[in-house]
Tab-separated table of C-alpha atoms and ligand atoms in Angstrom:
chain	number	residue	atom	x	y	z
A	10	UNK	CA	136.777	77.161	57.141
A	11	UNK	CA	140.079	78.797	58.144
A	12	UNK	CA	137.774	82.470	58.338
A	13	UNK	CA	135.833	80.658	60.972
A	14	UNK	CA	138.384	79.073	63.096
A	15	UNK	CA	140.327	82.501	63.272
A	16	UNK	CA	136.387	83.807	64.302
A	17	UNK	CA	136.593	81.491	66.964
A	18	UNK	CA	139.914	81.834	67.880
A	19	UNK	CA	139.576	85.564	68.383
A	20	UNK	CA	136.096	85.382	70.462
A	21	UNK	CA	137.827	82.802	73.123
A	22	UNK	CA	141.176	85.347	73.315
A	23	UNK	CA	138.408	88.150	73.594
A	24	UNK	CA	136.425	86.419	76.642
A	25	UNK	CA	139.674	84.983	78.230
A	26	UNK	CA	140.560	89.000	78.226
A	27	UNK	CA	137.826	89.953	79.661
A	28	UNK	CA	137.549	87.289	82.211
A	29	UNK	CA	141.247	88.296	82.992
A	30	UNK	CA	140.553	92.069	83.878
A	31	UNK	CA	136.811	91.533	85.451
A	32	UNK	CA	138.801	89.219	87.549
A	33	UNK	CA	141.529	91.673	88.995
A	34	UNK	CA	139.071	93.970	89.207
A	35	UNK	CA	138.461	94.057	93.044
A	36	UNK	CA	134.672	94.209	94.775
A	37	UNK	CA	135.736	93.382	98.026
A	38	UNK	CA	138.287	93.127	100.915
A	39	UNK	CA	140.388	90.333	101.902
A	40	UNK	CA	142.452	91.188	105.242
A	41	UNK	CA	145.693	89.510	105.087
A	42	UNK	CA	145.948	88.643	101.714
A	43	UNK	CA	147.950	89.764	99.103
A	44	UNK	CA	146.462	93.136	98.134
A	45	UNK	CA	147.321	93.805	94.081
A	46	UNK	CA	147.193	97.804	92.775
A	47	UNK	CA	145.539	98.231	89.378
A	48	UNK	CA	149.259	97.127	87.916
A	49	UNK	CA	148.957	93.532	89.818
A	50	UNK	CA	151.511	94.499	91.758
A	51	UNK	CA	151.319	93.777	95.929
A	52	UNK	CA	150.642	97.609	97.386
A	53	UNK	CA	153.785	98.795	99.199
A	54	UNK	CA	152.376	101.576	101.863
A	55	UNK	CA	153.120	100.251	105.285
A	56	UNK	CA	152.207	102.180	108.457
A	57	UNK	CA	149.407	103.613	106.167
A	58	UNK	CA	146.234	106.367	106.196
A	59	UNK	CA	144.317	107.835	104.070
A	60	UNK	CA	143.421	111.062	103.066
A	61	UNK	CA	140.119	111.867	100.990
A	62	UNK	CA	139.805	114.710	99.002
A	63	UNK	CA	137.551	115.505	96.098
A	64	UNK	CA	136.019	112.342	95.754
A	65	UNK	CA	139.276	110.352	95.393
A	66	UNK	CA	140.987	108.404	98.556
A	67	UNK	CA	144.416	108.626	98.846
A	68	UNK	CA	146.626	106.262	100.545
A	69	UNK	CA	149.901	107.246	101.958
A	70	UNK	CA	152.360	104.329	103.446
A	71	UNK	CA	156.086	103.376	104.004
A	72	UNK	CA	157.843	101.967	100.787
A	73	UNK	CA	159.531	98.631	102.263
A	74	UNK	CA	162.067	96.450	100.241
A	75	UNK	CA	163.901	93.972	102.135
A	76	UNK	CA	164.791	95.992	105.374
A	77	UNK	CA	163.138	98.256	106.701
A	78	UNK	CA	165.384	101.357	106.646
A	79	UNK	CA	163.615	103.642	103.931
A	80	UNK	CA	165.364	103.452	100.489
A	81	UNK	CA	162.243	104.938	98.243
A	82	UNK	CA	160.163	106.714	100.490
A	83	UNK	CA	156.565	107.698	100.879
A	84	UNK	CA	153.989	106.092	98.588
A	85	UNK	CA	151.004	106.972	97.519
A	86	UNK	CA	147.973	105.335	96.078
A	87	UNK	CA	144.750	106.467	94.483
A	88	UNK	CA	141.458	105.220	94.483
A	89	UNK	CA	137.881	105.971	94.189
A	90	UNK	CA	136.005	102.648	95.421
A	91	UNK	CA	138.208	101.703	98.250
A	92	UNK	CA	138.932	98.345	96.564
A	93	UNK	CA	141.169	99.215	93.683
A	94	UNK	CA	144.243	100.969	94.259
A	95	UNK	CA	146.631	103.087	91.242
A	96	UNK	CA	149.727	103.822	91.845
A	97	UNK	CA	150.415	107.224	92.418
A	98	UNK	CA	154.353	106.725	92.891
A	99	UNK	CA	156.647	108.413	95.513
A	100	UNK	CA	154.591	111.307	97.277
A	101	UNK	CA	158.195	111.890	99.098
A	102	UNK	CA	161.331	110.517	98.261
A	103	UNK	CA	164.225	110.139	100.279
A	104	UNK	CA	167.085	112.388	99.696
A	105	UNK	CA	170.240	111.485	98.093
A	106	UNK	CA	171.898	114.067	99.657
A	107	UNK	CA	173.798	112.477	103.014
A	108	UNK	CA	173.588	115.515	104.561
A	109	UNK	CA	169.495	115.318	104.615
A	110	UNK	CA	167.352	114.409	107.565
A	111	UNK	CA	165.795	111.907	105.272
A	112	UNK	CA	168.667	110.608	103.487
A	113	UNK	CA	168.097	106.863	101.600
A	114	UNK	CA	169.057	104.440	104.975
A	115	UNK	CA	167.157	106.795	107.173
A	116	UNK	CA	164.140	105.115	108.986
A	117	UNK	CA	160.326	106.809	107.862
A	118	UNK	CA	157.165	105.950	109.559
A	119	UNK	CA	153.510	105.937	109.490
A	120	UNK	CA	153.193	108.920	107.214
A	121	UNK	CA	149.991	110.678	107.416
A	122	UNK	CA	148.350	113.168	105.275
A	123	UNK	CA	145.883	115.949	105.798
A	124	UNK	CA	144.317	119.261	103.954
A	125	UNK	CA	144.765	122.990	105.364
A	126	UNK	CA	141.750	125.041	103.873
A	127	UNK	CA	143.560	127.798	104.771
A	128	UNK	CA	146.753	127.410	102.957
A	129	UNK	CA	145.346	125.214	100.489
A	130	UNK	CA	148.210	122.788	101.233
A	131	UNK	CA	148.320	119.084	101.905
A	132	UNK	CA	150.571	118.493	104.793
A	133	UNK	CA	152.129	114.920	105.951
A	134	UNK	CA	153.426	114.607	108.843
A	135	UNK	CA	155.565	110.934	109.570
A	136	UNK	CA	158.068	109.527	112.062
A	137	UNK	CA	161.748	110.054	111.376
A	138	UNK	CA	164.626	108.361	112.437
A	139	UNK	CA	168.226	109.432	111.108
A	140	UNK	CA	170.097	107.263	109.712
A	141	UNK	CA	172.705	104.581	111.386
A	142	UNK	CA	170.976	105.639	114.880
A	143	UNK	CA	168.162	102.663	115.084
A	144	UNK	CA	165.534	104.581	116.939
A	145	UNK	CA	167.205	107.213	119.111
A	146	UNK	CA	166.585	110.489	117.084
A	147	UNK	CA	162.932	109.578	117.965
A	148	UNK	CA	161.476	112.917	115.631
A	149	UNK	CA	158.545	113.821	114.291
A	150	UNK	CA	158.901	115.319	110.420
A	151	UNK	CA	156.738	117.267	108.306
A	152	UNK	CA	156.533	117.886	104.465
A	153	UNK	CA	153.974	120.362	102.236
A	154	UNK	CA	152.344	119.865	98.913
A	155	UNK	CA	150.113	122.032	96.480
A	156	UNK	CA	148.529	118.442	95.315
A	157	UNK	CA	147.726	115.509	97.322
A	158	UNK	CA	149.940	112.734	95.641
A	159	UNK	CA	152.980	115.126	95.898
A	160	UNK	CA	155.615	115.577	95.274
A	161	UNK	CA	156.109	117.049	98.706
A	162	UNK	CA	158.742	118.885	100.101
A	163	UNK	CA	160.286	118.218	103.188
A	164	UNK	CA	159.977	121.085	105.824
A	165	UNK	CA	161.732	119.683	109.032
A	166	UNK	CA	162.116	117.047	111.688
A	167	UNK	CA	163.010	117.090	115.645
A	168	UNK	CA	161.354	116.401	118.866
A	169	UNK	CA	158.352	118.491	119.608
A	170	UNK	CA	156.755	120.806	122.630
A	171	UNK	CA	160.277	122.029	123.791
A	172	UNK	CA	160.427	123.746	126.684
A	173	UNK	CA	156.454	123.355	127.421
A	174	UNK	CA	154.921	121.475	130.012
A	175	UNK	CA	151.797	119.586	129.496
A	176	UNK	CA	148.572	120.612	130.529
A	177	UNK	CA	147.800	119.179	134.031
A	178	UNK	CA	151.685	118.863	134.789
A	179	UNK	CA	151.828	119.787	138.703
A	180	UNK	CA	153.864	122.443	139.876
A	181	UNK	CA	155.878	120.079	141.979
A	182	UNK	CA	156.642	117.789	139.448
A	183	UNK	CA	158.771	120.857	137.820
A	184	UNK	CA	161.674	119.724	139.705
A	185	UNK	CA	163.582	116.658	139.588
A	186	UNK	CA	162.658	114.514	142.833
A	187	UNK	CA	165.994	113.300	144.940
A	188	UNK	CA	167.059	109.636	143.713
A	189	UNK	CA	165.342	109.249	140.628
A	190	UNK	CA	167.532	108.509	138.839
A	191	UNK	CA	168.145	105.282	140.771
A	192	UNK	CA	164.612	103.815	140.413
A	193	UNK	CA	164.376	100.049	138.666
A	194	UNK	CA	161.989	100.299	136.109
A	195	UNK	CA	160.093	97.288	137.345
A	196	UNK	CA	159.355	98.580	140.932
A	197	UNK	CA	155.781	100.712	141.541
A	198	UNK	CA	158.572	103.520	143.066
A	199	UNK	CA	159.581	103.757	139.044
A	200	UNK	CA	155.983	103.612	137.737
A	201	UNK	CA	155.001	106.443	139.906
A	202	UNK	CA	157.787	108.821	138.895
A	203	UNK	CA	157.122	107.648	135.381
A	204	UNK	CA	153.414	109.064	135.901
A	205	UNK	CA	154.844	112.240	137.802
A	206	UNK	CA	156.710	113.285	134.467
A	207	UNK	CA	160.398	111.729	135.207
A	208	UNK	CA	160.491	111.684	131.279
A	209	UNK	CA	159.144	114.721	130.739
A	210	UNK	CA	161.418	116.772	132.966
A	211	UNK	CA	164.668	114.715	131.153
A	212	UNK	CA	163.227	115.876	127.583
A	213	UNK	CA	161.987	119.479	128.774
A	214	UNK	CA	164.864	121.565	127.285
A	215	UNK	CA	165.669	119.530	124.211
A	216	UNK	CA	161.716	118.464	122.982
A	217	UNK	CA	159.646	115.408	124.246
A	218	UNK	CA	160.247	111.867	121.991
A	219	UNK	CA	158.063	111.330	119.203
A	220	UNK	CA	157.583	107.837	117.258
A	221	UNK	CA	154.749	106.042	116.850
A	222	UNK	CA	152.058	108.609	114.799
A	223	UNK	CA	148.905	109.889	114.262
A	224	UNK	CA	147.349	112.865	112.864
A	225	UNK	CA	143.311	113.824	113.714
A	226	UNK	CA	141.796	116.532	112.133
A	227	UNK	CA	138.887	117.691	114.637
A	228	UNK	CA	135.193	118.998	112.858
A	229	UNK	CA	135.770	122.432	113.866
A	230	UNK	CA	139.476	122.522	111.707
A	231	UNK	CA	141.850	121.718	114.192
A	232	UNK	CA	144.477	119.391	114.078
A	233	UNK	CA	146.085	116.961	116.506
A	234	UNK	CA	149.357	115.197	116.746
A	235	UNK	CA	149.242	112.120	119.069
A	236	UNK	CA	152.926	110.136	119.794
A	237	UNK	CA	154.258	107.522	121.452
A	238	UNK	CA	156.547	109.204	123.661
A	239	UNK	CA	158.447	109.066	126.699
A	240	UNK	CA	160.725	105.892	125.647
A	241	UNK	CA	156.957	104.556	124.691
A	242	UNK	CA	155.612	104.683	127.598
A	243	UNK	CA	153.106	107.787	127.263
A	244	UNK	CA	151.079	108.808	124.677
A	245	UNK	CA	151.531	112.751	123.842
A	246	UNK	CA	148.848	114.598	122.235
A	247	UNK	CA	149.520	117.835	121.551
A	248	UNK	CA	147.539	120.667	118.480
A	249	UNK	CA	149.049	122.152	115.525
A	250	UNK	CA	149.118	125.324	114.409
A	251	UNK	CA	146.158	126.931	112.082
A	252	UNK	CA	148.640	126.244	109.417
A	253	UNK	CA	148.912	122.435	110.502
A	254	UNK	CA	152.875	123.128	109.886
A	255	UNK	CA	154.049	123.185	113.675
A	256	UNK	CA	153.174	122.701	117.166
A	257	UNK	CA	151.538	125.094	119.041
A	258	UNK	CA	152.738	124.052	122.781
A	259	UNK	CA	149.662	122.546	123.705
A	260	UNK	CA	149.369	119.232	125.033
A	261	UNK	CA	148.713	116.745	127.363
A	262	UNK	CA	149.916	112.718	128.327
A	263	UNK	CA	148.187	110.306	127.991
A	264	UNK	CA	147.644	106.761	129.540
A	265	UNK	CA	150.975	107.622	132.031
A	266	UNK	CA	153.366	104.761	132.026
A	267	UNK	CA	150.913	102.666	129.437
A	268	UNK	CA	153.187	101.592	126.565
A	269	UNK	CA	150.878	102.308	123.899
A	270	UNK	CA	152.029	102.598	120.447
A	271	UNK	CA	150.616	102.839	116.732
A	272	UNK	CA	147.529	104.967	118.088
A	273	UNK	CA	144.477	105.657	115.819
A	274	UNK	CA	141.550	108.042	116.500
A	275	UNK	CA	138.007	108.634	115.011
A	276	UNK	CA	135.472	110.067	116.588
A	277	UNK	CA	131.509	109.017	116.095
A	278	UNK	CA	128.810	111.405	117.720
A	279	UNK	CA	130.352	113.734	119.553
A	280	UNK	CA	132.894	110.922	121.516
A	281	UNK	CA	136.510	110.425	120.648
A	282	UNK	CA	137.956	106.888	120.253
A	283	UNK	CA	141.623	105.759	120.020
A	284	UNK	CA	142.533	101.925	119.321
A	285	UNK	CA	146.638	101.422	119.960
A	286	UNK	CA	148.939	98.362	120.511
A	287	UNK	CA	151.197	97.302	123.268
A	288	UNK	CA	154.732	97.541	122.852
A	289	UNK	CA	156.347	94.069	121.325
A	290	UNK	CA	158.170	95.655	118.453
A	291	UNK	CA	157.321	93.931	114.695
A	292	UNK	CA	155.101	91.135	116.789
A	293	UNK	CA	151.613	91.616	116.958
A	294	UNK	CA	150.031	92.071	120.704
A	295	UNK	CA	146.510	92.698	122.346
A	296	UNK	CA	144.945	96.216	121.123
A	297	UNK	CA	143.890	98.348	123.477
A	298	UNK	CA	140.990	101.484	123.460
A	299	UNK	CA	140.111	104.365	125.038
A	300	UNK	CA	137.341	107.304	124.818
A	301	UNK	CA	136.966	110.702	125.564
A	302	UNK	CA	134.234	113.411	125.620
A	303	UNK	CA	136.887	115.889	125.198
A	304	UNK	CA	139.848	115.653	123.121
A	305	UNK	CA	142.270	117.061	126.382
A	306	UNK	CA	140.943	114.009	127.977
A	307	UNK	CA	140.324	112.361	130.212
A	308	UNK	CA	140.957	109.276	128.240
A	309	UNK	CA	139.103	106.535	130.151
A	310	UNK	CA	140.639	102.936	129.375
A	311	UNK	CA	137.959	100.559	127.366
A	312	UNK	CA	139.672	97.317	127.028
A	313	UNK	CA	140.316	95.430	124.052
A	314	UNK	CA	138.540	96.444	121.168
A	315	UNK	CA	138.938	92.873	119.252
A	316	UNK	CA	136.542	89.782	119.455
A	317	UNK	CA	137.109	85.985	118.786
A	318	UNK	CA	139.816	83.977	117.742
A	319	UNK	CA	142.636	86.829	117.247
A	320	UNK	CA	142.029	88.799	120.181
A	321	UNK	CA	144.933	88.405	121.542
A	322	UNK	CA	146.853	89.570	118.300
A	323	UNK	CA	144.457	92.553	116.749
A	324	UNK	CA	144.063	89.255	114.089
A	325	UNK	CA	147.855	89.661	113.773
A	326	UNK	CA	147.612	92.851	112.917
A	327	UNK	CA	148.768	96.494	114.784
A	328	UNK	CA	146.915	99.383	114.210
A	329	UNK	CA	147.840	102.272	111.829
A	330	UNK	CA	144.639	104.424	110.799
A	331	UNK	CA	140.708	104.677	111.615
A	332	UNK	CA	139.559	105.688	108.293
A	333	UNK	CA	135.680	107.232	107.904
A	334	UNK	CA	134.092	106.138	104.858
A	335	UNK	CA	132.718	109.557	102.829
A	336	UNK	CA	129.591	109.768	102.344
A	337	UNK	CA	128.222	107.126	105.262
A	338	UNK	CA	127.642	108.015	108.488
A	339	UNK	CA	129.308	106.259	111.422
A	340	UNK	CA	131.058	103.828	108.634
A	341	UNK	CA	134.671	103.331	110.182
A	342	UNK	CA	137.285	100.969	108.798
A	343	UNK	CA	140.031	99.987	110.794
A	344	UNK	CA	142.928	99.664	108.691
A	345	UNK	CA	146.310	97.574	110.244
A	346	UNK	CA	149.328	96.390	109.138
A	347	UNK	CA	150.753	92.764	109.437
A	348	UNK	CA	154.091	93.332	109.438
A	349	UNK	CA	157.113	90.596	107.778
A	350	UNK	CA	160.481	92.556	109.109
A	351	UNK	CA	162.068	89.403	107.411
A	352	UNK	CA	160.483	90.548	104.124
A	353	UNK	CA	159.033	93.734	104.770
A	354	UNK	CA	157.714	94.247	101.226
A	355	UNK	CA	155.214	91.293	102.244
A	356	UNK	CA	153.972	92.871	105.163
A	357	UNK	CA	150.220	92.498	104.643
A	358	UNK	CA	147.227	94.744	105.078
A	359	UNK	CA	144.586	94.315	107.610
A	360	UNK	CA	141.219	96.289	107.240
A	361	UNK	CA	138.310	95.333	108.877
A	362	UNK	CA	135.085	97.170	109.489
A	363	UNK	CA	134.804	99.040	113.143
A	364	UNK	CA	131.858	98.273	114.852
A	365	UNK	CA	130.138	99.949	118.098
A	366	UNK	CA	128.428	97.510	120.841
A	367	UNK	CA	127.263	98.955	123.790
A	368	UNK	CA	129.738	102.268	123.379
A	369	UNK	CA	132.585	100.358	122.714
A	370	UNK	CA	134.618	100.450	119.553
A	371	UNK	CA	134.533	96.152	118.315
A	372	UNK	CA	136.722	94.653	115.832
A	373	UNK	CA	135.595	90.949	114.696
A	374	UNK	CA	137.947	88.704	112.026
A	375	UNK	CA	136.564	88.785	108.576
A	376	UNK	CA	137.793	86.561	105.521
A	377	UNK	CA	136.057	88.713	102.704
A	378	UNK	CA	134.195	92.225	103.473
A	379	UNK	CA	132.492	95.613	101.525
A	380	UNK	CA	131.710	98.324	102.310
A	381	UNK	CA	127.496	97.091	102.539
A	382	UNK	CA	128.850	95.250	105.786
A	383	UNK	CA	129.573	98.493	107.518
B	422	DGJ	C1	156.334	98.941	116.381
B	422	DGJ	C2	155.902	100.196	115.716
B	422	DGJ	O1	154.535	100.312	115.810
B	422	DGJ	C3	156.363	100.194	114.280
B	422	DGJ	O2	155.889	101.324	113.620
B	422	DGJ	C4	157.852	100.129	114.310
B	422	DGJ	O3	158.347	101.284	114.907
B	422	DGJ	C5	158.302	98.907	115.077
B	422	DGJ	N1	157.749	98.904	116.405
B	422	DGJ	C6	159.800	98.841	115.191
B	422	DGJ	O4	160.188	97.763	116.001
């Protein structure tokens, strides 16, 4: 009698172990929810994109605790599926050292990770801020890695294309223009010399702003680095070197005067796409698109990409990566963040699949997704 109750006893703890783990084993997406690694633990890689390399996804992100200055660093998660995440650890940590760029207190975002052939090397590229300066320093930083979950080491930081005019930039918008200076930013006076390069001229000598991120690597090898710049008001995008480690003085604006940030681009058949945000800080806001045959542009304006209850938010959500699923062709997920800045550990992940009507890039609110429904 007691042999069979401890056979019983063992087969229910057996099949309430295996419920457990074919339970947290994930099948599907759930935008907004609480998104648990293979550890049950909420993933913590804000501002995120992902890099896929030998059959295995990486995801790179912000480490938040409860502010949003960076204390741990880069993160990086694994996965194979899409759905179920390992943790990887710290791809970069801050430094202890108060003397570093990236000290602990500095501010780090929207890392972004891609592979040189060339070198062999995975670089990430993120946006720095120093620390105790909120967001003047307004950099762009790089770091280098022989292996895609790091540890990387951190190369540099400052504020790119010094000294280099963009492509397009008219000769008579070289030279300041008399009472400039004096323009309110709310009359169409201001707009214009906004859109004739006022902030370009100011930053000319010392390197244009850089903060809000992206990194595109192009079929043909090359890499792009597109920035909210010009106090946000104008996107920058601008190629790397072969080496993916610098700037190579190439670049245009784009959307003049615009306030787009957190841009994303993907391109499908031969067109380039970008989906950004508006400006409104940690709030959500209305996305915005654009396409272009050529990645110098012209970048013609498309509208909101979103449809439904939500539009008016991107589902709550701001951009951070267009991610294209291996293996499928013209499968696109749109990956966001929902940020808490009073808990910014919470902040919540927003993927959805990207969908083209009529040329346009859509995004429609899903509760529950896979991949089969792009
Ligand atoms: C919006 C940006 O997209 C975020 O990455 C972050 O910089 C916040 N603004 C800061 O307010």
């Amino acid at each position: 009698m007691k042999y069979i109750k401890l056979l019983l006893f063992s087969g229910f703890l057996f099949f309430c172990l295996k419920s457990q783990s074919q339970n947290e084993k994930a099948s599907s997406i759930h935008p907004g929810e609480i998104w648990k690694d293979t550890d049950g633990v909420h993933i913590n890689a804000h501002g995120g994109g992902v890099l896929y390399t030998k059959g295995i996804y990486y995801w790179f992100g912000e480490h938040k605790g409860e502010t949003n200055d960076a204390r741990v660093g880069v993160t990086c998660y694994s996965s194979k599926d899409l759905y179920n995440w390992k943790n990887e650890g710290i791809a970069l940590p801050v430094s202890n050292d108060p003397n570093s760029e990236i000290t602990s207190g500095c501010i780090i975002e929207r890392p972004k990770v891609i592979y040189n052939s060339k070198t062999k090397k995975y670089v990430m590229w993120f946006h720095l801020e120093l620390k105790g300066q909120s967001y003047k320093a307004s950099r762009t930083a790089v770091a280098v890695s022989k292996n895609p979950a790091g540890p990387y080491t951190f190369i540099k930081s400052y504020r790119p294309n010094a000294g280099k005019w963009p492509i397009g930039f008219k000769e008579e918008w070289k030279k300041s223009m008399a009472g400039e200076g004096t323009l309110k930013w709310w009359t169409p006076e201001w707009r214009k010399s906004v859109e004739e390069g006022l902030f370009v001229r100011r930053d000319f000598t010392a390197g244009q702003m850089s903060r809000d991120m992206q990194i595109f690597v192009d079929d043909d090898g090359k890499a792009y680095h597109i920035h909210s710049s010009e106090e946000n008001l104008t996107l920058h995008l601008s190629e790397l070197t072969d080496d993916y480690l610098d700037f190579k003085g190439k670049y245009i604006t784009i959307a003049p005067a615009g306030h787009n940030e957190a841009p994303a681009i993907y391109k499908q058949d031969g067109i380039y796409y970008m989906i950004t945000s508006g400006c409104t800080g940690w709030d959500p806001n209305a996305a915005r698109s654009f396409k272009a045959s050529s990645i110098w542009g012209p970048w013609e304006k498309l509208g909101n990409p979103c449809r439904g209850e939500g539009v008016e938010t991107t589902f709550e959500s701001q951009s951070t990566y267009i991610l294209p699923v291996a293996g499928k062709k013209n499968a696109f997920i749109f990956m966001a963040d929902r940020w808490r800045p009073k808990n910014p550990r919470d902040g919540r992940y927003v993927w959805l699949p990207l969908k083209m009507e009529n040329g346009h890039p859509v995004l429609y609110w899903k509760e529950q997704w896979t991949l089969n429904d792009l």
